[in-house]
Short mmCIF file of C-alpha atoms and ligand atoms in Angstrom, two decimals:
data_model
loop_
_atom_site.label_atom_id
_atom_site.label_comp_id
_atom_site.label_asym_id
_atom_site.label_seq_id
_atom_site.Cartn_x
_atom_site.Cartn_y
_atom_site.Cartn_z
CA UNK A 1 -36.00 18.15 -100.33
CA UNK A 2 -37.38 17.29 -97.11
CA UNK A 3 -35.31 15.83 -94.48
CA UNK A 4 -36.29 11.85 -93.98
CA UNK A 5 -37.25 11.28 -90.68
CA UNK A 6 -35.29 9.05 -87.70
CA UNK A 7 -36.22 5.65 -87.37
CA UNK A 8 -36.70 5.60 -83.00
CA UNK A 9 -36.97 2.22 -81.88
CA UNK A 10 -38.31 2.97 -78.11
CA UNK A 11 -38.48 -0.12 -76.22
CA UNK A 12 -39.79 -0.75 -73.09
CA UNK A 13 -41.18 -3.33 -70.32
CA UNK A 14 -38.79 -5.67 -70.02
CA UNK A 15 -38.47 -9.41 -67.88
CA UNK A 16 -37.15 -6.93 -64.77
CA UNK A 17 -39.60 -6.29 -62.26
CA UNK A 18 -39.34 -2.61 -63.01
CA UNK A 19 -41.58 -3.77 -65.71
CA UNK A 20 -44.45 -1.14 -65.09
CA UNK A 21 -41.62 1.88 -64.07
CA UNK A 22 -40.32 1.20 -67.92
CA UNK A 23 -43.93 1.41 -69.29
CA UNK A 24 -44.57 5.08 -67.47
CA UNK A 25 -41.17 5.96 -68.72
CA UNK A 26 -41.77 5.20 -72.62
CA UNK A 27 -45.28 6.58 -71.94
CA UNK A 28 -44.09 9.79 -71.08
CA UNK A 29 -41.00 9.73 -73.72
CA UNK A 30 -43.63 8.59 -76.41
CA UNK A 31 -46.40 11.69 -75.90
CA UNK A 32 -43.48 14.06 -76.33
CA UNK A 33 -40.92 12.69 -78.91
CA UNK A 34 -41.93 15.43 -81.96
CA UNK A 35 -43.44 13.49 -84.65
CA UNK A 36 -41.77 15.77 -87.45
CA UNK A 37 -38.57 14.79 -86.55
CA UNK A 38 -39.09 11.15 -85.52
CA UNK A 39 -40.66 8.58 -85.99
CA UNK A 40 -41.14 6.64 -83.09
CA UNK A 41 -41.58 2.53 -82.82
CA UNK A 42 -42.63 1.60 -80.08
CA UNK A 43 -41.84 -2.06 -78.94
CA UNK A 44 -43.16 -3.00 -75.37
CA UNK A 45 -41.48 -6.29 -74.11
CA UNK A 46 -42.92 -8.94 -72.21
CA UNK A 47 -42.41 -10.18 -68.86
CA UNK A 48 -40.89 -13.40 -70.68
CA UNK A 49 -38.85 -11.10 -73.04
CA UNK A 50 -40.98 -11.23 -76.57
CA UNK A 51 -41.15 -8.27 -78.70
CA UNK A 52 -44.32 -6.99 -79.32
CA UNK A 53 -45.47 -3.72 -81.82
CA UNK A 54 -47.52 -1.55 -79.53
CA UNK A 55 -50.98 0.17 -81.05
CA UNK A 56 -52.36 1.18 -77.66
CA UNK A 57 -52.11 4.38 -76.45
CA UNK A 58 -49.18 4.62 -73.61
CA UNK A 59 -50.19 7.97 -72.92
CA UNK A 60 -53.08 6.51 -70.66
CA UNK A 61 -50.58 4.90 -68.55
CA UNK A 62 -49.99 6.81 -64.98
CA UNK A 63 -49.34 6.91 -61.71
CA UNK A 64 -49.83 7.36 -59.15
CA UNK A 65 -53.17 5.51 -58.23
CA UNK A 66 -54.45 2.98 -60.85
CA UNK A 67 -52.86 -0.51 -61.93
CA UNK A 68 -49.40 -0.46 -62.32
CA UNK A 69 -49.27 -1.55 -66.44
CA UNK A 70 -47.84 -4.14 -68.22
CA UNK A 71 -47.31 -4.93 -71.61
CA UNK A 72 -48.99 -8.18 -72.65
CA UNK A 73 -48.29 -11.35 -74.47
CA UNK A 74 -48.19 -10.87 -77.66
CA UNK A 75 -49.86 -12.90 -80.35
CA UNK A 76 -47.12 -12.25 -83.44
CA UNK A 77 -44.01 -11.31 -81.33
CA UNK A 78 -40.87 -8.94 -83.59
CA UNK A 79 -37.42 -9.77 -83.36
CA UNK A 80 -34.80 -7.73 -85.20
CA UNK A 81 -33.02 -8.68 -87.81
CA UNK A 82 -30.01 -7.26 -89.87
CA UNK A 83 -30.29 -7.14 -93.51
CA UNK A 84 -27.29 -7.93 -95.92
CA UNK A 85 -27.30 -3.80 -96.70
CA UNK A 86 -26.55 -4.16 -93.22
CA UNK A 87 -29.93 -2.05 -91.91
CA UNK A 88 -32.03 -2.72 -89.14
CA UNK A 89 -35.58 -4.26 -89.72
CA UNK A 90 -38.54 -5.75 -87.12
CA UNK A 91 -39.89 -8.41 -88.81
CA UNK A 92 -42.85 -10.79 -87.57
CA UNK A 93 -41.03 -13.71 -85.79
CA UNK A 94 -43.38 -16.37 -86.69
CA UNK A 95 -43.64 -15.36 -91.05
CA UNK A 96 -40.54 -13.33 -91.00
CA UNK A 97 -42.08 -10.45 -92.78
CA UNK A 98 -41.04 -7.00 -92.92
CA UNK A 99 -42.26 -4.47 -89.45
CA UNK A 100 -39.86 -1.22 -91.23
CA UNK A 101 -37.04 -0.07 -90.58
CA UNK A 102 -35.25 1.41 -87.72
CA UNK A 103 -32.37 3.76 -87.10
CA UNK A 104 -31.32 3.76 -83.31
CA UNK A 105 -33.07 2.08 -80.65
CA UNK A 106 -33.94 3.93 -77.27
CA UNK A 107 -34.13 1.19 -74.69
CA UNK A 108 -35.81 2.70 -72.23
CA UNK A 109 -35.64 -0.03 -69.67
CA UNK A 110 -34.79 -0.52 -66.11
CA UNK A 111 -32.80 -3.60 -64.45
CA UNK A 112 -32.04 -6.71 -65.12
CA UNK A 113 -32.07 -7.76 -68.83
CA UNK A 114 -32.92 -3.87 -69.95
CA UNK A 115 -29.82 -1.98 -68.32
CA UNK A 116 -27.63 -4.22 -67.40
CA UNK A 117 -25.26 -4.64 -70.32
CA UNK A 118 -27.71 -7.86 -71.67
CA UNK A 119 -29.70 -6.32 -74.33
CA UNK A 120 -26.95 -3.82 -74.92
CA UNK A 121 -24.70 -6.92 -76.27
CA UNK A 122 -27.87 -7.89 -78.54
CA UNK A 123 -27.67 -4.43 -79.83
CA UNK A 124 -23.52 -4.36 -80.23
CA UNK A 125 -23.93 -7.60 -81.83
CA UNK A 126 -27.02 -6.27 -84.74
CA UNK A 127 -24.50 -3.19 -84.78
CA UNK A 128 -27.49 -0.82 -84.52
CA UNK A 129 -26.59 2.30 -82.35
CA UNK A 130 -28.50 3.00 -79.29
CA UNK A 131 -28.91 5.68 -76.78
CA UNK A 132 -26.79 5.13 -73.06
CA UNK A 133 -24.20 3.00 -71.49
CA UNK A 134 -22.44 -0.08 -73.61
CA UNK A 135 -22.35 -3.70 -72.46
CA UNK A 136 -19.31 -2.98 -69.51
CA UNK A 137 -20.68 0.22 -67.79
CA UNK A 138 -24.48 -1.41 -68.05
CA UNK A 139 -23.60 -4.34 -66.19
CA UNK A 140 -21.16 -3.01 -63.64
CA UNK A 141 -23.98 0.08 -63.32
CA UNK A 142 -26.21 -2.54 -62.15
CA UNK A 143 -24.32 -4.37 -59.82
CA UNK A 144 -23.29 -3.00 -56.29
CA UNK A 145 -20.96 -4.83 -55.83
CA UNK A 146 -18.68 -4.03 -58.57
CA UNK A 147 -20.09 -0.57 -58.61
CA UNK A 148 -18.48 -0.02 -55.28
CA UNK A 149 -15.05 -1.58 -56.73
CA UNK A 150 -14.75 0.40 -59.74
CA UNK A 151 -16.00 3.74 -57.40
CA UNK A 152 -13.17 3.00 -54.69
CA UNK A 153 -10.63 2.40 -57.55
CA UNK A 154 -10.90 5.65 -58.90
CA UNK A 155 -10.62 7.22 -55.74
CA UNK A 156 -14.25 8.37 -55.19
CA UNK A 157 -15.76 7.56 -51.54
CA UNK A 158 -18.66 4.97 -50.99
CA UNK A 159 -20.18 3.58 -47.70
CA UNK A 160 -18.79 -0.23 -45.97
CA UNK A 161 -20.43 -3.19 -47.69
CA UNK A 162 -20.25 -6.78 -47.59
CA UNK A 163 -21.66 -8.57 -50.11
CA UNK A 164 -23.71 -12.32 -49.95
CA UNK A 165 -23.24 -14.49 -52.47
CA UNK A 166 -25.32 -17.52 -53.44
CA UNK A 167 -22.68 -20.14 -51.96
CA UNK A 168 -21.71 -18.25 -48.63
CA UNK A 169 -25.17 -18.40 -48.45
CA UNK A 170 -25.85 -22.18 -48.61
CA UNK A 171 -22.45 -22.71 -46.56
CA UNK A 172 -21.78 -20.73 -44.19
CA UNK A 173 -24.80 -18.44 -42.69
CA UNK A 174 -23.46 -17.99 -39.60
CA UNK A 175 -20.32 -15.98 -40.84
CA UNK A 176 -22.21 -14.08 -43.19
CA UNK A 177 -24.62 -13.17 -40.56
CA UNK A 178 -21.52 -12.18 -38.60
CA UNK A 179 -19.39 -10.56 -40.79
CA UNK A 180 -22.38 -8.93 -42.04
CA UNK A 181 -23.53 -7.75 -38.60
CA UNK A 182 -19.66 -6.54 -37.84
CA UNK A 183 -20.67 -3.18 -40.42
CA UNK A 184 -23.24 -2.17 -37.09
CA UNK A 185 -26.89 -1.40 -37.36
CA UNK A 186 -28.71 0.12 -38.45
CA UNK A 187 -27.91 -1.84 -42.29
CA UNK A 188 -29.24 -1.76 -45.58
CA UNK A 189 -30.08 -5.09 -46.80
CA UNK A 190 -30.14 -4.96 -51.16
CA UNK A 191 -30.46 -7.23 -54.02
CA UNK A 192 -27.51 -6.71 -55.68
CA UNK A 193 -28.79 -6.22 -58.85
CA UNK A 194 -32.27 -4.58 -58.69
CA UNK A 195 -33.63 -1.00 -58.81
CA UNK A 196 -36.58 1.16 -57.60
CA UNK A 197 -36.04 -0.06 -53.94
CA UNK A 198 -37.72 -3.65 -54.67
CA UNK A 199 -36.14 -6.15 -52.45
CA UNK A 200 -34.52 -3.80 -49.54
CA UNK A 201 -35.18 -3.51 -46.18
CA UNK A 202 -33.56 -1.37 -43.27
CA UNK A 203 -32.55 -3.60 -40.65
CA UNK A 204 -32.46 -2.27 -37.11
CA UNK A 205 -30.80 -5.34 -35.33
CA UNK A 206 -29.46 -9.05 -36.14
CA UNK A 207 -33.01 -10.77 -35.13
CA UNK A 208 -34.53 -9.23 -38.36
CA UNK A 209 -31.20 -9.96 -40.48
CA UNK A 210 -31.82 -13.49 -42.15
CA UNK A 211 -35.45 -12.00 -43.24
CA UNK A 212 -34.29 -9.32 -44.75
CA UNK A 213 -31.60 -11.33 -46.72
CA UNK A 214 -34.17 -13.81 -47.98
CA UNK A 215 -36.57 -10.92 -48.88
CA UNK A 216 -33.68 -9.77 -51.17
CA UNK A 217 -32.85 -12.68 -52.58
CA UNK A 218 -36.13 -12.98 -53.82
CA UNK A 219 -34.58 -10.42 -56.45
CA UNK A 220 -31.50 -11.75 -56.72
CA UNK A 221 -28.81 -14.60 -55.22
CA UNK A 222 -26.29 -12.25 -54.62
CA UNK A 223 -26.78 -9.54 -51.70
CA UNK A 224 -25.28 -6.44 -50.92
CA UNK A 225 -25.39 -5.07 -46.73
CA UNK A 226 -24.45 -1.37 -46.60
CA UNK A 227 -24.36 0.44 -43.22
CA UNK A 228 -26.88 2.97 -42.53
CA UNK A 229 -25.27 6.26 -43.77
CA UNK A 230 -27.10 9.36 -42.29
CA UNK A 231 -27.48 12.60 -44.69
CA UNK A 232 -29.35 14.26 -47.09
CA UNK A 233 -29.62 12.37 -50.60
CA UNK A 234 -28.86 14.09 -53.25
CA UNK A 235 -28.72 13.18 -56.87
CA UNK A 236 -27.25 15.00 -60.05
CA UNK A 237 -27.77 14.27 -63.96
CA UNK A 238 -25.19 13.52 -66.23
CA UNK A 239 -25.31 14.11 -69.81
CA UNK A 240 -22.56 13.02 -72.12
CA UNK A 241 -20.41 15.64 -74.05
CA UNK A 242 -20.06 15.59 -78.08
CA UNK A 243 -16.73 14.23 -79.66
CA UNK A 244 -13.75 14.68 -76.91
CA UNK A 245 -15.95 17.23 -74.99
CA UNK A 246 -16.21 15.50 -71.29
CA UNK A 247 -19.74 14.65 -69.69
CA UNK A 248 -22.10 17.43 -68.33
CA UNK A 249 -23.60 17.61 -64.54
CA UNK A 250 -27.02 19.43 -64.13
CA UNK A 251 -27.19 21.26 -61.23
CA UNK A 252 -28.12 18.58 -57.96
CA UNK A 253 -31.50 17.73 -56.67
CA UNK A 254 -32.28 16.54 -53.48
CA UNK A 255 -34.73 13.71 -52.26
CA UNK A 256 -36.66 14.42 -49.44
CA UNK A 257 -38.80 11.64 -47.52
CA UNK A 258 -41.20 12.70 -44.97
CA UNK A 259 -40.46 9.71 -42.65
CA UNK A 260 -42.55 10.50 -39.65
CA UNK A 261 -46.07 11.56 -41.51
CA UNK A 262 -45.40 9.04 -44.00
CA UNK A 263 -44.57 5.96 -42.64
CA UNK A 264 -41.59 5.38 -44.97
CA UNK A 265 -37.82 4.97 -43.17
CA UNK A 266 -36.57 4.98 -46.94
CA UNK A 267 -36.87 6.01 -50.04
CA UNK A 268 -38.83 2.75 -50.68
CA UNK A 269 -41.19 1.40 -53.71
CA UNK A 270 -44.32 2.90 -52.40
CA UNK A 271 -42.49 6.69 -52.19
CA UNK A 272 -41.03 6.41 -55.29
CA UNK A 273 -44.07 5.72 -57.22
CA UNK A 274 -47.14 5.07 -55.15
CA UNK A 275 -47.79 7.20 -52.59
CA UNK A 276 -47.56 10.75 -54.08
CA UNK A 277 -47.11 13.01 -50.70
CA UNK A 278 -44.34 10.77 -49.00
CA UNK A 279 -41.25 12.22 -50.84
CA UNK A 280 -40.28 15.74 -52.48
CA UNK A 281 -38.50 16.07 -55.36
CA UNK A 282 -36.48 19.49 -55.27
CA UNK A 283 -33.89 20.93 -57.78
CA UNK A 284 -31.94 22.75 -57.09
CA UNK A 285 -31.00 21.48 -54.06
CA UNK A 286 -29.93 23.75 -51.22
CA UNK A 287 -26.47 23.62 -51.16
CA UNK A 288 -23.49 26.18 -50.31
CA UNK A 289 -22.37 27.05 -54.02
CA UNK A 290 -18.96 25.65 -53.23
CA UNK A 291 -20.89 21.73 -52.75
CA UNK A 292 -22.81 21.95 -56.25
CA UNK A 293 -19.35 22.48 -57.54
CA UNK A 294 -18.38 19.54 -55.91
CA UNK A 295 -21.29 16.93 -55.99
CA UNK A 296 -21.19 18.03 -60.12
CA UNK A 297 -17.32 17.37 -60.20
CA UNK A 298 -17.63 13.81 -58.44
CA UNK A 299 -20.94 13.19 -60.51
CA UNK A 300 -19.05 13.53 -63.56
CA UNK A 301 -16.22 11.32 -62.39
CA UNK A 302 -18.24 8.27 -61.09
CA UNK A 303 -20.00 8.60 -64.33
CA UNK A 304 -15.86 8.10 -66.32
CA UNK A 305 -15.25 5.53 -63.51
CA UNK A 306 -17.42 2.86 -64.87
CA UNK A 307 -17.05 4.29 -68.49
CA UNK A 308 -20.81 5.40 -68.51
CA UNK A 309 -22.06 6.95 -72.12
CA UNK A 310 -25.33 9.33 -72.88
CA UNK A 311 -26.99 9.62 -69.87
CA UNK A 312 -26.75 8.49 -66.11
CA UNK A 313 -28.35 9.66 -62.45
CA UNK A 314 -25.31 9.42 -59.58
CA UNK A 315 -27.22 9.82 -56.09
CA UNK A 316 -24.96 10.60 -53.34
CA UNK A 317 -25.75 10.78 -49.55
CA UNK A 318 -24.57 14.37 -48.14
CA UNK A 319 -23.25 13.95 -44.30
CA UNK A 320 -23.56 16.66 -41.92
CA UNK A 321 -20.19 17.06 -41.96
CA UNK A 322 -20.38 18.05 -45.59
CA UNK A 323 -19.10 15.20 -47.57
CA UNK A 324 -20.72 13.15 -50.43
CA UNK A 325 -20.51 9.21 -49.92
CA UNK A 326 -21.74 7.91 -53.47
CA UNK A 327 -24.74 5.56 -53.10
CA UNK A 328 -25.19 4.53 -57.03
CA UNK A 329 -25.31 5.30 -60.65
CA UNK A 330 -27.88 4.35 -62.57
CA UNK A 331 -27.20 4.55 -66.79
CA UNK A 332 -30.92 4.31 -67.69
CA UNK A 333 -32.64 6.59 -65.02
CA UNK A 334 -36.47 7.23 -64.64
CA UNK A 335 -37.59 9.33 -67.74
CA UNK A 336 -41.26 10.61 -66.67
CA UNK A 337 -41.46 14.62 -67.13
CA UNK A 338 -41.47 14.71 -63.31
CA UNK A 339 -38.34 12.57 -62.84
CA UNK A 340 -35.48 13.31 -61.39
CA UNK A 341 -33.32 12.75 -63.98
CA UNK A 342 -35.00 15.00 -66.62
CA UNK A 343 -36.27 17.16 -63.96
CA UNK A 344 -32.61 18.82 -63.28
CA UNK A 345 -32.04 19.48 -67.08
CA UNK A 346 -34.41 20.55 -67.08
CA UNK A 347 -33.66 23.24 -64.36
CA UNK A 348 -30.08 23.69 -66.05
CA UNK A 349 -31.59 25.34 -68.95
CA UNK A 350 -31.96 22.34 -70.88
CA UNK A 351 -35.95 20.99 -71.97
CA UNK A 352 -37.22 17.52 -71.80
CA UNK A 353 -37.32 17.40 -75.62
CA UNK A 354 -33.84 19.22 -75.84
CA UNK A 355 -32.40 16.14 -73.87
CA UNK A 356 -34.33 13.50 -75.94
CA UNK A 357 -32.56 15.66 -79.07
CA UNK A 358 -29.05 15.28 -77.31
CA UNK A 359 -28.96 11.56 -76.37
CA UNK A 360 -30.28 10.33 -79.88
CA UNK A 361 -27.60 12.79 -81.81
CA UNK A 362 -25.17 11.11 -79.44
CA UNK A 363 -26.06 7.81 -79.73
CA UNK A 364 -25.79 8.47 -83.68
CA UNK A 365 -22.41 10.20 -82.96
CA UNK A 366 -21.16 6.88 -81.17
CA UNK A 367 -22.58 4.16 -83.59
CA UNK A 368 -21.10 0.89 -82.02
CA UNK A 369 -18.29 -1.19 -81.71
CA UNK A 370 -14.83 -0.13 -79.73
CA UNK A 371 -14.77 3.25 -79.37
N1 ADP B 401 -26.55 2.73 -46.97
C1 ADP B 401 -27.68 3.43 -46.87
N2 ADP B 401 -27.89 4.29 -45.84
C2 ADP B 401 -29.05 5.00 -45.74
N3 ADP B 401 -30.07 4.91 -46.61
C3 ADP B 401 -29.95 4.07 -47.64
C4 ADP B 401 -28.74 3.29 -47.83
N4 ADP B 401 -28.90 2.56 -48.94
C5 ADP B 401 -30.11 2.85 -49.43
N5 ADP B 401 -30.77 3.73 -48.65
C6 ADP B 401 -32.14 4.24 -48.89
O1 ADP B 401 -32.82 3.32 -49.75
C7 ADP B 401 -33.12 3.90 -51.02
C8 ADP B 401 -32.95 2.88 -52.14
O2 ADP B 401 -31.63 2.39 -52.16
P1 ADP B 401 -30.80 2.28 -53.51
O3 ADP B 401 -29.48 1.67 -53.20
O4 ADP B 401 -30.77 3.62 -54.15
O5 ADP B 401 -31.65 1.24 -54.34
P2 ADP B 401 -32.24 1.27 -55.83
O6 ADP B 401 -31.11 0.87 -56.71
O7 ADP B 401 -33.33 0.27 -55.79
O8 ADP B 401 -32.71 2.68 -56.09
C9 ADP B 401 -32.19 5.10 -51.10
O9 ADP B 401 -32.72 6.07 -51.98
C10 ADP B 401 -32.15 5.55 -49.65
O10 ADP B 401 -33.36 6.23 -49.29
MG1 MG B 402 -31.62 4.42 -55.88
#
């Protein structure tokens, strides 16, 4: 008898603004999911968070160059409903009629409402597994703030902060702006919960401070300041291990931003995804054997410390005095075939459609509830 099919429920988009990054993701994820093994639903969602079947094709979304895409309104939005078997089912919002079935969802979504614990919590609460982090490690994943907390409480080593919030802001400016300015420049100003660089800006001195707050509040009300930290960036994958096995680390990559040429002090929006010569990707990244060791050893741990599952990226800064400060972990990563995140499996012997294999047998594995 032949084996049924899984039900993937990809979804993608999302009310973040790494909107179009999610679309390039599933795009990518969607050409090479193999068809006799799955079969794949895709579900773009809106900027205003409807559901929406998808018939184009994703594979003609790209970058770099061209529009950054979007999926659009939709005119018979999906929601998902549970079914008294207890199975999972799309149905048409409006007429409530049957879309099929589904078997695991991969949310392949960045930021707010995507990867921050939100839609995770829908999913707990329709008890339909899904591939990555649960509701705690999604949200505290996406927020610096308690990122940094739960980093320093298990002992790993991240960079001074201060962090803005919404009512110091309104009250008391000029000891924010002081307390802030106390970590020395140069300073990283961040949305505290955002992603692919939107919102941040280096900060050289305190006359370009309040700017750079309100340009990151734009993103969100609360607002992390790091100190500049000086070293090479370097990132490593982690994969989650089967039953009591502990998580996997791929070998590091590094990051490498041609500043001068390039115009970028950062690894900003426009070298992440727009302008295709102003950053490197390399993996493995050059590093004294005994520092792999190490970087995969504290990758692994940041990735327990906020009680991460399936998949995440940990990016560390690498001082020239040989010691990893942890920037961030991110539990849904960029997926494209020239990601990072797939990009060092792919380099430690394991293939883009090998990994796709792993997380969905793992989110299976899981199921949901306490665990
Ligand atoms: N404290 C810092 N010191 C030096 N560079 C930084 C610092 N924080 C961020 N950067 C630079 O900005 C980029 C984006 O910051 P990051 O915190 O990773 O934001 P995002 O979550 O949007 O990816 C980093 O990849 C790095 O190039
Ligand atoms: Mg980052």
């Amino acid at each position: 008898m032949m084996r049924e099919r899984l039900r993937v429920l990809v979804l993608f988009g999302g009310r973040s603004s790494e909107h179009p990054i999610s679309c390039i993701t599933a795009s990518s994820m969607l050409t090479s999911m193999d068809p006799t093994r799955y079969e794949v639903i895709p579900v773009g969602i809106t900027t205003t968070g409807q559901w929406t079947g998808f018939e184009a094709d994703p594979g003609t979304w790209n970058l770099p160059g061209g529009q950054l895409p979007h999926v659009p309104e939709p005119s018979d939005p999906l929601s998902l409903h549970v079914t008294a078997e207890g199975t999972h089912e799309l149905v048409s919002a409006a007429s409530g009629e049957s879309r099929g079935f589904i078997d695991v969802v991969f949310p392949l979504l960045h930021g707010p409402f995507g990867e921050d614990g939100t839609l995770q919590g829908q999913l707990e609460m329709a008890a339909v597994p899904y591939v990555g982090a649960g509701v705690l490690a999604s949200a505290v994943g996406m927020d610096k703030h308690f990122m940094k907390i739960a980093f320093q409480a298990a002992g790993l080593r991240v960079g001074p902060w201060e962090t803005i919030t919404d009512r110091q802001w309104a009250t008391q400016r000029e000891a924010v702006l002081d307390r802030v300015a106390g970590l020395g420049f140069p300073l990283f100003v961040k949305p505290a919960r955002a992603g692919s660089s939107f919102g941040i800006s280096r900060v050289g001195d305190r006359t370009e401070l309040t700017t750079a707050i309100e340009e990151a509040r734009r993103f969100d009300p609360k607002v992390v300041v790091e100190a500049g930290i000086v070293g090479r960036e370097i990132e490593c994958a982690v994969l989650d291990g089967h039953g009591s096995q502990s998580p996997r680390a791929s070998l590091p990559g590094e990051i490498v931003v041609h500043d001068g040429s390039s115009g970028h002090e950062f690894y900003d929006f426009e070298a992440k995804y727009q302008d295709g010569g102003a950053a490197d990707l390399s993996c493995p990244a050059e590093l004294p054997d005994e520092a792999i060791e190490r970087v995969q050893e504290l990758a692994v741990r940041a990735f327990d410390a906020v009680d991460a599952e399936g998949l995440s990226r940990v990016d560390f800064f690498y001082t020239p005095e040989g010691d990893f400060i942890l920037n961030e972990i991110n539990t849904m990563p960029g997926f494209t075939p020239i990601s990072m995140y797939p990009a060092m499996w792919e380099r430690s012997g394991l293939a883009y459609g090998e990994l796709v294999d792993e997380l969905l047998s793992l989110a299976l594995e899981r199921g949901t509830g306490l665990h």
